[in-house]
CSV table of C-alpha atoms in Angstrom, one decimal:
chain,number,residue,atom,x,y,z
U,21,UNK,CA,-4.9,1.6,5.9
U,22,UNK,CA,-0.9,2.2,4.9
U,23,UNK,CA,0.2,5.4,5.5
U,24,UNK,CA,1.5,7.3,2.3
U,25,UNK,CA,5.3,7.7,1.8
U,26,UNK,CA,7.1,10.1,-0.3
U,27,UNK,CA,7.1,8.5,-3.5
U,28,UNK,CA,3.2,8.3,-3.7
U,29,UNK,CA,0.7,11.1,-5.5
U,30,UNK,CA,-1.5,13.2,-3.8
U,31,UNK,CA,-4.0,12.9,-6.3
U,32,UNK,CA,-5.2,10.6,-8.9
U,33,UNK,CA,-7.7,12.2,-11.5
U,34,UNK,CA,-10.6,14.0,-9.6
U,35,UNK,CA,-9.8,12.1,-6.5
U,36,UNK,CA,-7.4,13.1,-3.1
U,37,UNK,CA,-5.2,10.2,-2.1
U,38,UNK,CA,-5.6,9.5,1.7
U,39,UNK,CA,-3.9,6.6,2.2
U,40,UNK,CA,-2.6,3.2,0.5
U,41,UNK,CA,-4.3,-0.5,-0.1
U,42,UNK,CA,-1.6,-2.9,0.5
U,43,UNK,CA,1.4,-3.4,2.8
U,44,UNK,CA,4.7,-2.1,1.4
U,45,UNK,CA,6.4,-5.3,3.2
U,46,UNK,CA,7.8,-6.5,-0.2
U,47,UNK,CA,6.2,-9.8,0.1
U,48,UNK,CA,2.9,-8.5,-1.6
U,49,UNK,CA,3.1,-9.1,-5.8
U,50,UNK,CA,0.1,-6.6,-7.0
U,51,UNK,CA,0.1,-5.4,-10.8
U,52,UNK,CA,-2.0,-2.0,-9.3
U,53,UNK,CA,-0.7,0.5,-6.6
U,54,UNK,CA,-4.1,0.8,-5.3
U,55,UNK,CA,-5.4,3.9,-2.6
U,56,UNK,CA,-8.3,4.9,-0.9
U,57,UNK,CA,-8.9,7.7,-1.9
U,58,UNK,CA,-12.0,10.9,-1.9
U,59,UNK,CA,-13.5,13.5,-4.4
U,60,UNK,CA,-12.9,16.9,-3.6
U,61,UNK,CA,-16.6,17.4,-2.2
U,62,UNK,CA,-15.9,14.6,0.0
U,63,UNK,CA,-19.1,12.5,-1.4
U,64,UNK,CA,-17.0,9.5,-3.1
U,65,UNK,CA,-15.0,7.5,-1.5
U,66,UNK,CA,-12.5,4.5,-4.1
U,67,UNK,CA,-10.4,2.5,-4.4
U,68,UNK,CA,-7.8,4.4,-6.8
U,69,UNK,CA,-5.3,2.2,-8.9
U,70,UNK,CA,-2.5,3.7,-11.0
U,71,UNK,CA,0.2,1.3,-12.5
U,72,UNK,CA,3.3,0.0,-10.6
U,73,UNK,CA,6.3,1.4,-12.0
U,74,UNK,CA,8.2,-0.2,-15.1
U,75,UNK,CA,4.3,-1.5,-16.3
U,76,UNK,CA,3.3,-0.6,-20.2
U,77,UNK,CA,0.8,2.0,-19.4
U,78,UNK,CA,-1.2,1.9,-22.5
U,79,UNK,CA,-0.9,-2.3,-21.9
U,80,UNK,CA,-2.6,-1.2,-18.3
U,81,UNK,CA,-5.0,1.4,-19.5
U,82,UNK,CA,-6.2,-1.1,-22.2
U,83,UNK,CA,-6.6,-3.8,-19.7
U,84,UNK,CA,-8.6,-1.3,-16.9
U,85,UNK,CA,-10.8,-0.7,-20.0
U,86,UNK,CA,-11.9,-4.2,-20.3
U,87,UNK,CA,-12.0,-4.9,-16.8
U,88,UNK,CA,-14.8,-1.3,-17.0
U,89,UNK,CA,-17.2,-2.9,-19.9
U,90,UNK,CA,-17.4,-6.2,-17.3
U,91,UNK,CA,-20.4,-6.5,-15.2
U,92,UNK,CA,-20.2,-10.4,-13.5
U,93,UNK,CA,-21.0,-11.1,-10.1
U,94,UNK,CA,-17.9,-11.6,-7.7
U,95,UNK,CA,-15.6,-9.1,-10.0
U,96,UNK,CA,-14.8,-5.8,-8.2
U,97,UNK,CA,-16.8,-3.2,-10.5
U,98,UNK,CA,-14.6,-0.9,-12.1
U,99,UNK,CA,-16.8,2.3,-13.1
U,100,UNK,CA,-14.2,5.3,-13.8
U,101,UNK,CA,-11.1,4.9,-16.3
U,102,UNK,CA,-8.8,7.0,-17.8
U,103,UNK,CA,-6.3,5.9,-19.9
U,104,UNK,CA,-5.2,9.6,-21.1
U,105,UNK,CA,-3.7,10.9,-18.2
U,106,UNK,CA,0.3,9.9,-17.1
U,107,UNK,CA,-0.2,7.7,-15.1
U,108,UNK,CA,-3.4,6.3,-16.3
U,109,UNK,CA,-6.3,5.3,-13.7
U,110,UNK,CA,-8.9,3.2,-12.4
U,111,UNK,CA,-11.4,3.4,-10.0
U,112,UNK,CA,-13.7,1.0,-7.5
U,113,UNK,CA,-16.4,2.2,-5.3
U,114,UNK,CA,-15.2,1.3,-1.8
U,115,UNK,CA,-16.7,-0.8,0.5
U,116,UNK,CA,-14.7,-1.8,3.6
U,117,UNK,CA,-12.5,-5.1,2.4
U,118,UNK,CA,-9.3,-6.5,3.0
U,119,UNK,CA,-6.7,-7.8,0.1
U,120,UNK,CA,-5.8,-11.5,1.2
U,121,UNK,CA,-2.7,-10.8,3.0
U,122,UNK,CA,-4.0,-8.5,4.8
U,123,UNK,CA,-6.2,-11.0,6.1
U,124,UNK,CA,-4.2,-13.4,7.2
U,125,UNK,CA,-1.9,-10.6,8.4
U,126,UNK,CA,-5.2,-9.7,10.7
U,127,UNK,CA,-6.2,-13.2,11.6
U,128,UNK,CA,-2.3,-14.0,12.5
U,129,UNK,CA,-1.6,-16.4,10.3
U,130,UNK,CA,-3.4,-19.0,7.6
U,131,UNK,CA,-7.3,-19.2,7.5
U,132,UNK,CA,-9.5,-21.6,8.8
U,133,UNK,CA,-9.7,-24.5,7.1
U,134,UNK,CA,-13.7,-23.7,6.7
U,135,UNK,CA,-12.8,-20.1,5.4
U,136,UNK,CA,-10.6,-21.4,3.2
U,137,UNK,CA,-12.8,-23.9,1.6
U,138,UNK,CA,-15.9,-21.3,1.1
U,139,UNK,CA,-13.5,-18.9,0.0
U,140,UNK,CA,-12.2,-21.4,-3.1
U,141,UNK,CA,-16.3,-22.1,-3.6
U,142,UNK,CA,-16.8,-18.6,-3.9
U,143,UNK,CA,-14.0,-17.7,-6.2
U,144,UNK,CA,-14.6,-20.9,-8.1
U,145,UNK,CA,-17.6,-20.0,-8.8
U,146,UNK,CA,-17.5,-16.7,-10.0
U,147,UNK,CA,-14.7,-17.3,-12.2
U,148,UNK,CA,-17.3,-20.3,-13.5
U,149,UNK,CA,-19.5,-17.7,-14.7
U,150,UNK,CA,-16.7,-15.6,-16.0
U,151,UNK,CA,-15.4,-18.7,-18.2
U,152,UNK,CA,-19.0,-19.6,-19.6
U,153,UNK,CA,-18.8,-15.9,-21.3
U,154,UNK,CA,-15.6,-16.7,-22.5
U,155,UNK,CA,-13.8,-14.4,-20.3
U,156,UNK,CA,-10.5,-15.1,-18.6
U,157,UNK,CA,-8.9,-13.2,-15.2
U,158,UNK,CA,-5.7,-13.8,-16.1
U,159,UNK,CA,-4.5,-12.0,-13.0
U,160,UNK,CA,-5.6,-13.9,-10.1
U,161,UNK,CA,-3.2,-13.5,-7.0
U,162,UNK,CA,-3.7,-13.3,-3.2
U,163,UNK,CA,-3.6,-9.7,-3.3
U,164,UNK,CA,-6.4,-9.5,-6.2
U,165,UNK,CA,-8.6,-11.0,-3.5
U,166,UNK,CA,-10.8,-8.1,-2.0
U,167,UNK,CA,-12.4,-10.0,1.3
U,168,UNK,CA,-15.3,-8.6,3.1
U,169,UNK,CA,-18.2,-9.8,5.0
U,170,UNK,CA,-20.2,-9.9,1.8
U,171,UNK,CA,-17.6,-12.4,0.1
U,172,UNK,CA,-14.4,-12.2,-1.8
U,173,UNK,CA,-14.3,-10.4,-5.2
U,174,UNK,CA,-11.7,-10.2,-7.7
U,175,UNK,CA,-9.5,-7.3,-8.9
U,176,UNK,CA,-6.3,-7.4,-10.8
U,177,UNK,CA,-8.3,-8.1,-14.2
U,178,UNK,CA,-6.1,-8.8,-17.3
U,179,UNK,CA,-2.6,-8.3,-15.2
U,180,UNK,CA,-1.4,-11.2,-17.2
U,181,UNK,CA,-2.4,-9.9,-20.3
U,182,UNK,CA,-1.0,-6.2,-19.2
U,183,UNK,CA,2.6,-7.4,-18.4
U,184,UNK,CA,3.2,-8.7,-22.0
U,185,UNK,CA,1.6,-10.2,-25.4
U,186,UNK,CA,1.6,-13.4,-26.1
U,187,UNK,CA,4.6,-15.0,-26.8
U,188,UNK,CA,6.8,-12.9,-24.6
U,189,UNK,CA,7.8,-14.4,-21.7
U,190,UNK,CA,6.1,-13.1,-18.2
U,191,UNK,CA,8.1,-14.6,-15.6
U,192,UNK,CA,9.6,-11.9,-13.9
U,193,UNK,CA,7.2,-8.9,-15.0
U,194,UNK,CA,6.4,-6.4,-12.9
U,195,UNK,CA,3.5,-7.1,-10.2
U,196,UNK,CA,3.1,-10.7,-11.1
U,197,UNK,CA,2.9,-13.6,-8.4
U,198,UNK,CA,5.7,-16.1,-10.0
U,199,UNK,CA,3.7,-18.5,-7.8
U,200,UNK,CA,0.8,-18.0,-9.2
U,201,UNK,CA,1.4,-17.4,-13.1
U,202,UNK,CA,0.7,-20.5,-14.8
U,203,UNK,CA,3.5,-22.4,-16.5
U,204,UNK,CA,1.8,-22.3,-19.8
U,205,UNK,CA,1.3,-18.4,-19.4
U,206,UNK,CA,4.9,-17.5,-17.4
U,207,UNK,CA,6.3,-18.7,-21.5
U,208,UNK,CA,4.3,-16.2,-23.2
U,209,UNK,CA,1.2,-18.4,-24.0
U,210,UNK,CA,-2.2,-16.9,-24.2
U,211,UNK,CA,-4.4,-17.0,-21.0
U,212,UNK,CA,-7.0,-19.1,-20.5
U,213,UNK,CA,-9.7,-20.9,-18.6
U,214,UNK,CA,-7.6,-23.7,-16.5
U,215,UNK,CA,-5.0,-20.8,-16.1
U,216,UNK,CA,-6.7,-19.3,-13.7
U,217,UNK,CA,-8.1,-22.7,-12.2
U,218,UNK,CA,-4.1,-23.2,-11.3
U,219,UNK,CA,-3.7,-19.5,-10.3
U,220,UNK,CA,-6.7,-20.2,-7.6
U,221,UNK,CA,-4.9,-23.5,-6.2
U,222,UNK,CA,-2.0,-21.2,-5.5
U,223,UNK,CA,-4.4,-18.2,-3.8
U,224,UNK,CA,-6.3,-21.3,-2.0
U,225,UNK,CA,-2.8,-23.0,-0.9
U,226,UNK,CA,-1.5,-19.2,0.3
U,227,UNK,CA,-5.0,-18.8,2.6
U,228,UNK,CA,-4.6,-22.2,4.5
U,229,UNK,CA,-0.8,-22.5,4.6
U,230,UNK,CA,1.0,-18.6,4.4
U,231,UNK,CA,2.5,-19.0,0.6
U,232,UNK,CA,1.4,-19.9,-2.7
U,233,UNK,CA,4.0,-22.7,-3.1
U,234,UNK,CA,2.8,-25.2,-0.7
U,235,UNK,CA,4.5,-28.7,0.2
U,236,UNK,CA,1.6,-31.2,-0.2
U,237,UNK,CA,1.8,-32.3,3.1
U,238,UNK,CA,1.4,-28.8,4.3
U,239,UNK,CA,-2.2,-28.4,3.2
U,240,UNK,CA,-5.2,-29.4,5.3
U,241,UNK,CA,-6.4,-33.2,4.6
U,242,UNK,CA,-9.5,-32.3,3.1
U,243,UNK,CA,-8.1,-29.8,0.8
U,244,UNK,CA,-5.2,-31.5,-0.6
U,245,UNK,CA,-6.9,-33.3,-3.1
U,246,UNK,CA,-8.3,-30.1,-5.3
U,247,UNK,CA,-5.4,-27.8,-4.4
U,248,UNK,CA,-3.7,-30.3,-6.2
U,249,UNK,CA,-5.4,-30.7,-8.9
U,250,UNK,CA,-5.5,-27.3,-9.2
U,251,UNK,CA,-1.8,-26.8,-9.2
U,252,UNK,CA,-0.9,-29.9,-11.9
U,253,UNK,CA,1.8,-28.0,-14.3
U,254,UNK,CA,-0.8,-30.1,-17.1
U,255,UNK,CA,-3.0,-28.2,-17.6
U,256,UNK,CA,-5.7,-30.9,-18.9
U,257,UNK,CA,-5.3,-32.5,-15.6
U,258,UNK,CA,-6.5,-29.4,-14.0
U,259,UNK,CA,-10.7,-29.3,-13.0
U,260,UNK,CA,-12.5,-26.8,-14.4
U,261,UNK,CA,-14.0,-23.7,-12.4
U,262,UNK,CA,-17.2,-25.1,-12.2
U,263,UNK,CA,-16.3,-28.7,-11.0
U,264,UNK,CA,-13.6,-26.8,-8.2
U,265,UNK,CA,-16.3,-25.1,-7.3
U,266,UNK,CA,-19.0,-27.8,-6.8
U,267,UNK,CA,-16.5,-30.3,-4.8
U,268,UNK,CA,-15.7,-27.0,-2.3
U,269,UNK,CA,-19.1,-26.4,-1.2
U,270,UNK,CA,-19.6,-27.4,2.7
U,271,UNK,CA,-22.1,-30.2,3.1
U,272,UNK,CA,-25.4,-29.1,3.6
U,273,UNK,CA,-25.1,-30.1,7.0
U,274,UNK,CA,-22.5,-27.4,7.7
U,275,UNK,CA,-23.4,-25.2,10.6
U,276,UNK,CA,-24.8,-21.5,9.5
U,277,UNK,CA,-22.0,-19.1,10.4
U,278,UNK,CA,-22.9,-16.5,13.2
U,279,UNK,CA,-22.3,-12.9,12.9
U,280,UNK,CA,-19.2,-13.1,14.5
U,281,UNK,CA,-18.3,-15.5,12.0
U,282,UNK,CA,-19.1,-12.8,9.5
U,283,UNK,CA,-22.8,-12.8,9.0
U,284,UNK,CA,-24.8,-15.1,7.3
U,285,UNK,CA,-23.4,-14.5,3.9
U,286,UNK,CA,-19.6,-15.5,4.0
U,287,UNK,CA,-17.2,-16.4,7.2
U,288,UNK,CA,-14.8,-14.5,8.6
U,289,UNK,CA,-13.0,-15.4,11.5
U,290,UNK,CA,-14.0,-12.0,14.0
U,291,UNK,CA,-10.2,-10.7,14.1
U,292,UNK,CA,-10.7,-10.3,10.4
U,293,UNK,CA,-14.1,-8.7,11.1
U,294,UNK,CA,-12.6,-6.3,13.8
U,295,UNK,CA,-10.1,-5.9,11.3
U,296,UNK,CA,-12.8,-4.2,8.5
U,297,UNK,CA,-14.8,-2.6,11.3
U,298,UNK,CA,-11.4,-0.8,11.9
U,299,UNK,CA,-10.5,0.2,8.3
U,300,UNK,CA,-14.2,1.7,7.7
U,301,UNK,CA,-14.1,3.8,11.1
U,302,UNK,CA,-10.5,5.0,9.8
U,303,UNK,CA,-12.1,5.9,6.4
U,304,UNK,CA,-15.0,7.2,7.7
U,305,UNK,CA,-13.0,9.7,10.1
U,306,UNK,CA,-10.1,10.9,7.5
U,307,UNK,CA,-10.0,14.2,6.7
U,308,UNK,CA,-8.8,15.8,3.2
U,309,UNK,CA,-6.1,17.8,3.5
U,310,UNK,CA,-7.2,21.8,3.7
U,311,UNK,CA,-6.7,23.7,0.9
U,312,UNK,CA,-3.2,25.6,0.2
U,313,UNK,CA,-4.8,29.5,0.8
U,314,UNK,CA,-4.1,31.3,-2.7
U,315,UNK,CA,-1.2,34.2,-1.7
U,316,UNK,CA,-2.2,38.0,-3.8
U,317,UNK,CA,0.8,39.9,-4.1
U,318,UNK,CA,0.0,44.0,-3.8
């Protein structure tokens, strides 16, 4: 959990801001400034996104629209929008997760190399299922990677799309990842399938080496190969989502991860564990702020 500064609201729709998602260290490219935040009552607890300053708002709104009407499996689940108010918002039911770099921030440094590769099967995979309906991320980016012990899923919908139309040129735009904005789509071209195949070989290089613009050699052995692939400025020579993630999966040989390890659904190595445990207990014990007492003059 950041702690709020100055410059960021107190409330966002229905909802009382207690803290922020991601590090303020600069070195974190997010399209959302994204909170944890309560209802009044104190029943709800979400992740609250509002758009970063100098983003098309309606662009935004438009984009947290789409992002609501989705329901596939390894997408964070948007289920409240509002595109009327200034700013507009979005909001996810939380559930204790970490963005990417705060991951690695918790873990001290790159994943394992086994994390890693589950991690790009996972992510691989859902965006497999997202390309068979004909639907495109177009905003993938270590920090639109929510990791918890039930798996990774993926925020950040449409940021791509949000930034500019087609035919404008993105590089540069407001809370975009230059490392992980597709040539093809940094010119202005329309987003697509293999885009966000070479946006995943940058979030896959940032998890097992600390950046998005790896040197080959850099990369573990076993991992070069698709990261590669992945990251080939052709975009024909890319793999699709569904090959990636098919050549990712451990053997079936692999040891079952222990709970330590994260549980039997997804490893985590445990000081990213601790690292959620911490986060839930914090959100768990904040307190909203006590009402302002109403003053009647005589």
């Amino acid at each position: 959990m950041e702690h709020l500064r100055h410059d960021d609201p107190t409330r966002i729709g229905p909802y009382v801001v207690l803290a922020g998602v991601d590090s303020r260290s600069g070195q974190q490219r997010t399209p959302d400034r994204r909170y944890l935040a309560r209802s009044a009552d104190g029943r709800r607890t979400v992740i609250a996104c509002v758009p970063q300053p100098g983003a098309d708002p309606a662009r935004w709104a438009a984009e947290a629209e789409s992002a609501r009407r989705l329901s596939l499996p390894g997408f964070a689940p948007v289920t409240e929008v509002d595109g009327s108010t200034t700013p507009p918002w979005y909001a996810i039911p939380y559930v204790p997760v970490l963005p990417l770099p705060a991951a690695l921030a918790a873990h001290g440094g790159p994943l394992p190399e086994a994390v890693v590769r589950a991690l790009g099967a996972a992510l691989a995979s859902a965006l497999a299922v997202a390309h068979a309906q004909d639907v495109t991320h177009a905003g993938l980016s270590p920090a639109a990677v929510l990791l918890g012990t039930d798996g990774p899923q993926l925020a950040c919908f449409g940021a791509v799309r949000a930034v500019g139309p087609d035919g404008a040129q993105r590089h540069g735009a407001p809370g975009l990842d230059p490392g992980c904005l597709p040539p093809e789509q940094a010119q202005g071209g329309r987003p697509r399938p293999l885009g966000d195949v070479h946006a995943l070989g940058a979030v896959l290089s940032y998890a097992s080496t600390g950046h998005t613009v790896p040197e080959r050699d850099e990369l573990p052995e076993t991992l070069r190969a698709p990261i590669t692939a992945c990251l080939s400025r052709d975009a024909a020579r890319r793999p699709s989502a569904a090959d990636l993630s098919a050549a990712l999966l451990p053997p079936a040989t692999s040891p079952v991860p222990t709970v330590l390890d994260g549980g039997p659904l997804f490893p985590l190595p445990a000081p990213v564990v601790a690292a959620l445990a911490r986060q839930s207990a914090d959100v768990l014990a904040a307190q909203l702020p006590e009402p302002v007492a109403e003053v009647r003059l005589p």
